[in-house]
Short mmCIF file of C-alpha atoms and ligand atoms in Angstrom, two decimals:
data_model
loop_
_atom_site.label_atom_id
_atom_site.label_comp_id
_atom_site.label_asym_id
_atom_site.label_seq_id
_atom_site.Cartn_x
_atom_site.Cartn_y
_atom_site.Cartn_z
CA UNK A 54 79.33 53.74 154.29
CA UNK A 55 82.39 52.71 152.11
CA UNK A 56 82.88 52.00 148.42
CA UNK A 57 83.10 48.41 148.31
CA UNK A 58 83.30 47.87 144.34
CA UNK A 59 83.38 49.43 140.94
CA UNK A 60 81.94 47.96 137.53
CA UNK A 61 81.77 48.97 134.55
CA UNK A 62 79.51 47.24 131.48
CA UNK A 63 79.82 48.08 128.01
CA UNK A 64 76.97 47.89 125.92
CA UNK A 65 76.08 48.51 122.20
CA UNK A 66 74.85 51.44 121.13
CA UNK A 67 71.67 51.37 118.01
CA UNK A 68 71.36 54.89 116.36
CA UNK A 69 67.48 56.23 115.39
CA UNK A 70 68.94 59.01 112.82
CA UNK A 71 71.70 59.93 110.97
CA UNK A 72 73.67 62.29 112.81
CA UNK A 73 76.62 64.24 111.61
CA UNK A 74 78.66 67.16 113.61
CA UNK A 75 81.57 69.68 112.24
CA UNK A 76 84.15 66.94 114.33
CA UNK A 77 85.26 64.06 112.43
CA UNK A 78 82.62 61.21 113.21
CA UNK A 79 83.21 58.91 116.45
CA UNK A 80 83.45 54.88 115.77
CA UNK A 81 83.17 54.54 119.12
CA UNK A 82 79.62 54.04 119.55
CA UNK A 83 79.12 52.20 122.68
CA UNK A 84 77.69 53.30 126.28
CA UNK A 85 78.99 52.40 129.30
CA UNK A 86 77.09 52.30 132.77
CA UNK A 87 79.15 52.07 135.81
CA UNK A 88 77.76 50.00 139.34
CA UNK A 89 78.82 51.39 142.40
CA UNK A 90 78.62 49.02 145.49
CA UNK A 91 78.93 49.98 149.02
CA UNK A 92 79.33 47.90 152.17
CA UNK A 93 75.86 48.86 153.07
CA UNK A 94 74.49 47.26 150.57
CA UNK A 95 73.40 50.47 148.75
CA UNK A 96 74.29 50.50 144.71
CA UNK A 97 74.32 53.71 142.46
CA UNK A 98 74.48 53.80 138.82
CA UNK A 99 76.63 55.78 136.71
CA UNK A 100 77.50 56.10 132.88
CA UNK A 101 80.59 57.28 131.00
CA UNK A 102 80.28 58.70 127.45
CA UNK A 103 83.80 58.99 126.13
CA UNK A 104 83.62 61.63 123.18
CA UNK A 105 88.17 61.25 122.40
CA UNK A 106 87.73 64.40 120.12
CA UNK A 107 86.61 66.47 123.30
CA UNK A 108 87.48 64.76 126.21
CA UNK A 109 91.23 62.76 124.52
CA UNK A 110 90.19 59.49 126.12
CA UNK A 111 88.70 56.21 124.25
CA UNK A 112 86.29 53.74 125.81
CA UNK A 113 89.59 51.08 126.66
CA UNK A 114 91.18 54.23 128.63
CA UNK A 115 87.89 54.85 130.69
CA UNK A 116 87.90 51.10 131.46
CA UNK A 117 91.17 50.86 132.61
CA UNK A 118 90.65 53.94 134.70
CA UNK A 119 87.26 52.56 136.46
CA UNK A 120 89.64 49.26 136.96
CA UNK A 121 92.36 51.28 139.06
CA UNK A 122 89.89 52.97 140.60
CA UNK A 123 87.98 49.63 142.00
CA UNK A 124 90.92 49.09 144.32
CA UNK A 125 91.91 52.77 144.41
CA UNK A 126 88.92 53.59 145.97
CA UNK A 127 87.81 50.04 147.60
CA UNK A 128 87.20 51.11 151.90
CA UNK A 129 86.82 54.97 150.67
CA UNK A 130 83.75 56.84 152.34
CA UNK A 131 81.23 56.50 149.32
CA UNK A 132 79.67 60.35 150.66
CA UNK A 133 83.31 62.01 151.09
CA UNK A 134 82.50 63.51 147.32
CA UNK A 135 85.91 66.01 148.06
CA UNK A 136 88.03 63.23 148.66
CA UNK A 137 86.92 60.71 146.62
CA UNK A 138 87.55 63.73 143.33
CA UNK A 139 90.53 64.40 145.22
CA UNK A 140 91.93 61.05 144.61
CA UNK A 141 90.71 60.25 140.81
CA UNK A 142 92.68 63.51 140.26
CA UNK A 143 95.59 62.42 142.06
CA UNK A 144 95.61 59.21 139.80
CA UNK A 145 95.27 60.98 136.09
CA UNK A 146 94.94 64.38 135.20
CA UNK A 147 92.63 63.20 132.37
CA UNK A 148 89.83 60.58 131.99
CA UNK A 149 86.96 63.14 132.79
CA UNK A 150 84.21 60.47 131.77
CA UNK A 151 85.77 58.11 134.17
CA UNK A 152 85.48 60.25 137.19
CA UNK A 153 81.66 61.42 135.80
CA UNK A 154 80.54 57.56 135.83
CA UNK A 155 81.56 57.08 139.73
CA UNK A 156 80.56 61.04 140.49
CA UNK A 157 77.02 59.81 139.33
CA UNK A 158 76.86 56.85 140.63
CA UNK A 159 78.21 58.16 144.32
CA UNK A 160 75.40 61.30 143.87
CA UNK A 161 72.84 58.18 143.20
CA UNK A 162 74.34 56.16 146.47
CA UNK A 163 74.21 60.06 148.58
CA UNK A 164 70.34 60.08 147.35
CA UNK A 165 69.42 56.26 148.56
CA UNK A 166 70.85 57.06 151.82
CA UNK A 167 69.33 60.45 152.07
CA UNK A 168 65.81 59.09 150.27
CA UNK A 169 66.32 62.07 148.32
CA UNK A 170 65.78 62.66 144.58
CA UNK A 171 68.28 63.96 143.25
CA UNK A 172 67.56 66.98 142.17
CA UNK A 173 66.72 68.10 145.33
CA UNK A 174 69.95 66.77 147.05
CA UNK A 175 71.68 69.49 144.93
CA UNK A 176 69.46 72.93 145.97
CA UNK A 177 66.34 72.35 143.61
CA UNK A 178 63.04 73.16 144.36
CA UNK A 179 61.16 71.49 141.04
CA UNK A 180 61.56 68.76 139.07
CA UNK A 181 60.31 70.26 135.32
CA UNK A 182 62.93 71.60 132.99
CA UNK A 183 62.49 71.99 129.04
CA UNK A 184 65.50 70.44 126.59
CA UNK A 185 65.98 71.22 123.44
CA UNK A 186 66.67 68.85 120.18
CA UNK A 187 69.72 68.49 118.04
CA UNK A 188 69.43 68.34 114.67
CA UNK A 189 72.77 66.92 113.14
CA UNK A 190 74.31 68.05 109.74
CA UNK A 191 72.78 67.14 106.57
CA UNK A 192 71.05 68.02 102.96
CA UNK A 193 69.19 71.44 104.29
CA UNK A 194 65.73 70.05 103.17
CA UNK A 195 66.66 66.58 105.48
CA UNK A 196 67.10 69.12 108.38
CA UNK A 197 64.06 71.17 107.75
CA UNK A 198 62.08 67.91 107.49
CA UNK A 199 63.33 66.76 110.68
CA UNK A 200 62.91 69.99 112.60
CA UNK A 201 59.32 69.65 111.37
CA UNK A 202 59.17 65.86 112.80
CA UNK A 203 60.36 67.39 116.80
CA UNK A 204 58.03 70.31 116.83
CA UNK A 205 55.36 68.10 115.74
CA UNK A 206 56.58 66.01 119.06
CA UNK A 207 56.12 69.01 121.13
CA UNK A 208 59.98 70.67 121.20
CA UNK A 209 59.98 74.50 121.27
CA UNK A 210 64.08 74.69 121.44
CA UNK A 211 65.49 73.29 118.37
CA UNK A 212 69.49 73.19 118.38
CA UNK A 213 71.03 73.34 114.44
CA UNK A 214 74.42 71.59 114.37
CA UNK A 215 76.76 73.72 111.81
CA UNK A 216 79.78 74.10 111.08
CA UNK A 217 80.98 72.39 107.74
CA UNK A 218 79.94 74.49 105.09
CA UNK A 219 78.86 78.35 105.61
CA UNK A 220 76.54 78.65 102.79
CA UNK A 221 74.61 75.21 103.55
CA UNK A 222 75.04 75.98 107.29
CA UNK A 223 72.74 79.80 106.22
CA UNK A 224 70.32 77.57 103.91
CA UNK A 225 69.46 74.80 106.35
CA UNK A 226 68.77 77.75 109.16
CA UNK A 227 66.58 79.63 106.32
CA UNK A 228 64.45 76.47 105.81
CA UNK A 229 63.80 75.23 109.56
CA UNK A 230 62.88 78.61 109.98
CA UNK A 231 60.62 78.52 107.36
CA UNK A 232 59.09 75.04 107.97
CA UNK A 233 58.63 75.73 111.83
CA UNK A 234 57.60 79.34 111.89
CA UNK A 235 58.59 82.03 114.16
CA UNK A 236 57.71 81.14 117.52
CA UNK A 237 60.50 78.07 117.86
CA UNK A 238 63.89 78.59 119.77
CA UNK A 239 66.63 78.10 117.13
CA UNK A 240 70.66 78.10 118.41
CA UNK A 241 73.31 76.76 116.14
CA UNK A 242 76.77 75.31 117.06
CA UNK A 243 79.19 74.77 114.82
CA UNK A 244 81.41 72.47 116.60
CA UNK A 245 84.89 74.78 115.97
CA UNK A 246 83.95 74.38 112.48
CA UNK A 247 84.41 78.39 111.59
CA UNK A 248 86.58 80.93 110.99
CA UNK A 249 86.67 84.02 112.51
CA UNK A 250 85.34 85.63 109.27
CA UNK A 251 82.82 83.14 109.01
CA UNK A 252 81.72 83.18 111.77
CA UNK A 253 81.10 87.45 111.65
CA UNK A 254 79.20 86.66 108.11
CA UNK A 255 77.05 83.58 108.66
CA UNK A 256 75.86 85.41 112.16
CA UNK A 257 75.26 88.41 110.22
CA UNK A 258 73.45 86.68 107.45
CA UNK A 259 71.04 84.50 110.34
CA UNK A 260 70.01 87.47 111.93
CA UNK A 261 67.02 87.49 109.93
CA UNK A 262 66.27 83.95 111.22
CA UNK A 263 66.17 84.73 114.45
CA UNK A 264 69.04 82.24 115.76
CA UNK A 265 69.55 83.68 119.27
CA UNK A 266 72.85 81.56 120.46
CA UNK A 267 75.48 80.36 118.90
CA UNK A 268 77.54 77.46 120.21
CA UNK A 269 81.57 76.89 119.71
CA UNK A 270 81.94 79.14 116.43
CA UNK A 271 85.94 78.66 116.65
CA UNK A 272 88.35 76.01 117.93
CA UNK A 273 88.44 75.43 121.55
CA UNK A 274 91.67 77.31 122.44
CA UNK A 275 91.42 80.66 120.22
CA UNK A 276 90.36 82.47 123.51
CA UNK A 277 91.27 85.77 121.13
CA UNK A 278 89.18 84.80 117.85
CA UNK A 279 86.09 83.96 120.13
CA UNK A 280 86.57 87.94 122.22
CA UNK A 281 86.69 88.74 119.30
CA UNK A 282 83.52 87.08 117.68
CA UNK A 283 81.39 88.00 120.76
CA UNK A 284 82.51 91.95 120.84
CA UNK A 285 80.67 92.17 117.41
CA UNK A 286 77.90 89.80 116.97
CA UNK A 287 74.48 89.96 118.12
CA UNK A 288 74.00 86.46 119.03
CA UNK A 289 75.01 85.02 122.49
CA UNK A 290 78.38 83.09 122.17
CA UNK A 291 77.92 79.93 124.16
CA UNK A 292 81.16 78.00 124.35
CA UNK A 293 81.31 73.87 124.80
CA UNK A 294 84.50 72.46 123.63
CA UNK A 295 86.75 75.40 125.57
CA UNK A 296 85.26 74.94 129.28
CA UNK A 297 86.34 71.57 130.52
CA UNK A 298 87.21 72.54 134.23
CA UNK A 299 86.12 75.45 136.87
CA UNK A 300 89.19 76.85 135.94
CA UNK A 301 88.62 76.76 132.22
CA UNK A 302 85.84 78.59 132.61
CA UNK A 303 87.32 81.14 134.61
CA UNK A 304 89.77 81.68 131.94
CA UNK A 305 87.28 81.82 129.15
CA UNK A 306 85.56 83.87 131.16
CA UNK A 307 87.86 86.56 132.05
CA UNK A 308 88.82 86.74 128.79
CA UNK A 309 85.70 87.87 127.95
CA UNK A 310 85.22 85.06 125.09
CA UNK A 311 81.70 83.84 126.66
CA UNK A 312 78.00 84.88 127.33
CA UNK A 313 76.66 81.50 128.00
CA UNK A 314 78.89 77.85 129.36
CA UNK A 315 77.44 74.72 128.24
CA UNK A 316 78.37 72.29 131.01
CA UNK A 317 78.66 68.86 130.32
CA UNK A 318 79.85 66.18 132.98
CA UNK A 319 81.64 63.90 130.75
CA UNK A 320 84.18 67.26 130.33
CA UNK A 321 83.69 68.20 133.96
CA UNK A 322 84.12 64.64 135.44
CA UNK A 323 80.63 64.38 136.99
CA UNK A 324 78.49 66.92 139.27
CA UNK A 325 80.43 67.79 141.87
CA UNK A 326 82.71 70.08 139.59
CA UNK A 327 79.53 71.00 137.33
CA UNK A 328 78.50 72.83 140.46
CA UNK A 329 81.84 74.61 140.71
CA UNK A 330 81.78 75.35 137.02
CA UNK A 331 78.72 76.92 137.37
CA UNK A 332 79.47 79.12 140.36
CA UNK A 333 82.48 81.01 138.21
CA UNK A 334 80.25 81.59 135.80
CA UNK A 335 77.23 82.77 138.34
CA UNK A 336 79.77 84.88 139.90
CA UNK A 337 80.86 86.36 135.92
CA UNK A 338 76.86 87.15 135.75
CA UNK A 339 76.78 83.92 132.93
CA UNK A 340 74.60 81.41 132.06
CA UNK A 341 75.14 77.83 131.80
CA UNK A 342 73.22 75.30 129.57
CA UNK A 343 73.91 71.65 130.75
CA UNK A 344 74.77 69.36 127.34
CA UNK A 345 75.97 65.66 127.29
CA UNK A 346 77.55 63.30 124.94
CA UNK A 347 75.98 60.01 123.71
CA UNK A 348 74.52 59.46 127.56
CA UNK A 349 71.65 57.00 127.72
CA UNK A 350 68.89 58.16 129.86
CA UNK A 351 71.31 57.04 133.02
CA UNK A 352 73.88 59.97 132.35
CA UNK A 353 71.39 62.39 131.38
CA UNK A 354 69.04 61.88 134.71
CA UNK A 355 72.13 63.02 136.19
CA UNK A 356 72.40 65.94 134.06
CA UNK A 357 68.14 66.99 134.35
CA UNK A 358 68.82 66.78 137.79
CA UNK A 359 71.68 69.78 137.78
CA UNK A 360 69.64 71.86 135.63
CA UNK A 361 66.40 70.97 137.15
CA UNK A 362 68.55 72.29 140.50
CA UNK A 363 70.39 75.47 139.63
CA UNK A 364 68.81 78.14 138.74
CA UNK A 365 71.68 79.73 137.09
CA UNK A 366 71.52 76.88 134.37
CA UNK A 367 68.76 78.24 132.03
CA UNK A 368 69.24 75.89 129.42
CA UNK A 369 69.62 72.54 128.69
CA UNK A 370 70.43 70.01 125.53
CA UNK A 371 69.82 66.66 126.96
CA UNK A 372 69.01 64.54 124.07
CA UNK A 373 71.22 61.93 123.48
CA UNK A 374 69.10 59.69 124.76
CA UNK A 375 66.54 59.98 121.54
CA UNK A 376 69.41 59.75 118.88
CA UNK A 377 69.63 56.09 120.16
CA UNK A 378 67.17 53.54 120.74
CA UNK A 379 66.76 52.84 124.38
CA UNK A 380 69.07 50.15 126.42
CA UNK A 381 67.49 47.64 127.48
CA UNK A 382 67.12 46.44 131.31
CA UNK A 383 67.12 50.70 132.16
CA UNK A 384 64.32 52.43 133.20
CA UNK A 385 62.83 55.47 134.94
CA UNK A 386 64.50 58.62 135.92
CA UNK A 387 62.49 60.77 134.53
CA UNK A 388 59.52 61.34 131.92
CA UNK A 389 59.58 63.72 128.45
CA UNK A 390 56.35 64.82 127.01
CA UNK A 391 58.25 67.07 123.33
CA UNK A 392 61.22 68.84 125.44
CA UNK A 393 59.17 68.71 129.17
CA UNK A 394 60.97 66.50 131.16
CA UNK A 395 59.67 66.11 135.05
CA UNK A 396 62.34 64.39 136.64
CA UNK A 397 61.13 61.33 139.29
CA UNK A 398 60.69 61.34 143.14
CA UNK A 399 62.02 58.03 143.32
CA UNK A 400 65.75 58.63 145.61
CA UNK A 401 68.84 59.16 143.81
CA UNK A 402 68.73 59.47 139.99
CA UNK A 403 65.76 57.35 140.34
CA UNK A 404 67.03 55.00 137.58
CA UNK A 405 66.22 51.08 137.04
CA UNK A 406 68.85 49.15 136.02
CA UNK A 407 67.99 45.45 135.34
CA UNK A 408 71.78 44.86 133.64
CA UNK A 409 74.20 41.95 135.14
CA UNK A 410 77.47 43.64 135.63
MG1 LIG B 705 78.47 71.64 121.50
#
C-alpha cells in the first residue's frame, strides 16, 4: 500500500475564551488537517498545529513542507513508519508539525488496514483516560471564576498557566484553590516565564495550595537553573518547551533537570517518536504527560490514543479542542464527559472528516 498523495487544508480557527500564556501571543490562529491518500484507496487524517515560539516554524513553512513531501513521498510504503520519518528528516531538520500531520494520518491509514483503533494499534488495553483543563492567564478572580465553570463540567485536573507576574501568579493559585476546594488536581506552568529565584519562592509560597507539578518554570535551555530548581522544591518539575526529540529528553534527563516529560507531537513530529520519547524517559523511571498545541479534536484523538496506550504516560492535557469552537465537517474520535474521555472503536483515529481538500 503506497502513499499516493498529500493535502493539506487550512481552516479558521474561532476562540471560546480568552486565553493568555507567559509566551508572547500567537497571530497565527488557524488549524490545519492534512489528507493522506494511498493507492488502495485508504485515506488517513492528520493535523498540524504550528506553535513558531516552540516549534520555530509558521503555518506557510508547514505548507511548503507537506508540498515537498507530496512528491517526496508519492510511491512510498504508507506502513514503512521508519522510513517514511527517515526521509522527512532527511529533507529538514525542522518542521516537527509537518512530519506530526502525515505521522497521524499514516497511524490512521495503519489502523483502516489493520481495523484497529488506534489506541490499541500502539500496546493499549482501554480506551478511558482523564485530561485536565487549562486555565490561561488573567485577573486572578477571572481565573477562579473559570476554574469554578470546569469543575462544575466535571474536570478534577485543573492546569493554572503562570508565568508573568509572581505575585498574581501566588493570588490566582490562592483563589482557585479556594473556589474549588481541596479535592481538585492543581499543576501550574509558567511557560519559561521565571527566574530561578522565582521560581524557589512562588513554589515555596504554593505549597500551602497544594499545586503538585509544576510545568517549564525556566527557559527551555537552562538545563542548570531547572537541576537546580528540582534539587530543592517539593513540587514535580515537568518540563515542555526543553524535550522536543528522544534525544532531548535524554539530555534533560541525565541532567537530572526533570521528574515528569510532557510529550507533545507537534514538538516530537507525530507518534512514532512520542513512543521513543517516552521509552528514555520509562527507562530514567519518569513520567510523561501527553500535551498539544491548538489541535482540533483530529490532532488530539491522536494524542488520547498514546496516552490511552502507554502506561508510562500518567497524565494528559488534551484540551485544545474546548478553547475553540469545533470545525465543522469533523466528527467522532472520541467522547468527553468533564475530563473522561473514552476514545472510539471505530479503526484508526476513528475521526469523520466531511472537509473538501
Ligand atoms: Mg507547557
Amino acid at each position: 500500500m503506497k502513499i499516493q498523495s498529500i493535502k493539506a487544508l487550512v481552516l479558521p480557527t474561532r476562540p471560546t475564551v480568552n486565553f493568555r500564556i507567559a509566551l508572547p501571543a500567537q497571530t497565527n490562529s488557524s488549524m490545519l488537517l492534512v489528507r493522506v491518500e494511498t493507492d488502495e484507496g485508504i485515506v488517513g487524517f492528520g493535523e498540524a498545529s504550528p506553535f513558531a515560539l516552540v516549534t520555530g516554524c509558521v503555518e506557510a513553512d508547514v505548507l511548503n513542507f507537506l508540498d515537498a513531501m507530496n512528491t517526496r513521498l508519492a510511491g512510498v510504503e504508507a506502513l514503512a513508519l521508519e522510513r517514511v520519518h527517515g526521509l522527512m528528516d532527511e529533507y529538514t531538520l525542522g518542521n516537527a508539525p509537518g512530519k506530526a500531520a502525515i505521522d497521524i494520518a499514516l497511524h490512521d491509514i495503519w489502523g483502516k488496514y489493520a481495523g484497529m483503533p488506534l489506541y490499541r494499534l500502539l500496546g493499549g488495553g482501554s480506551n478511558t483516560l482523564v485530561s485536565d483543563m487549562t486555565i490561561g492567564i488573567d485577573e486572578p478572580r477571572v481565573m477562579a471564576a473559570e476554574a469554578r465553570r470546569y469543575v462544575d463540567e466535571g474536570f478534577a485536573i485543573l492546569k493554572i498557566k503562570v508565568g508573568l507576574d509572581p505575585a498574581s501568579d501566588l493570588e490566582a493559585v490562592r483563589l482557585i484553590r479556594e473556589e474549588v476546594g481541596p479535592d481538585i488536581d492543581l499543576r501550574i506552568d509558567a511557560n519559561q516565564g521565571w527566574t530561578t529565584k522565582q521560581t524557589l519562592a512562588t513554589l515555596r509560597a504554593m505549597e500551602r495550595y497544594g499545586v503538585h507539578e509544576v510545568e517549564q518554570p525556566l527557559k527551555a535551555d537552562d538545563l542548570d537553573g531547572l537541576r537546580f530548581v528540582r534539587e530543592r522544591a517539593s513540587q514535580d518539575v515537568m518540563l515542555d518547551e526543553t524535550v522536543h526529540t528522544p534525544h532531548d529528553a535524554w539530555s534533560a534527563l541525565s541532567a537530572g533537570t526533570a521528574d515528569i516529560i510532557n510529550i507533545k507531537l507537534m514538538k516530537s513530529g507525530g507518534l512514532y517518536p512520542a513512543c521513543r520519547i517516552n521509552a528514555v524517559a520509562q527507562a530514567a523511571g519518569v513520567p510523561c504527560m501527553v500535551g498539544c498545541m491548538n489541535e482540533s479534536r483530529v490532532g488530539i484523538a491522536a494524542g488520547a490514543a498514546l496516552v490511552a496506550a502507554l502506561d508510562n504516560i500518567r497524565y494528559a492535557d488534551l484540551d485544545s479542542h474546548r478553547l475553540f469552537e469545533e470545525l465543522p465537517g469533523v466528527t467522532g474520535g472520541f467522547e468527553q464527559t468533564g475530563g473522561a474521555i473514552r476514545l472510539t472503536e471505530e479503526p484508526g483515529l476513528g475521526v469523520e472528516v466531511a472537509l473538501e481538500f
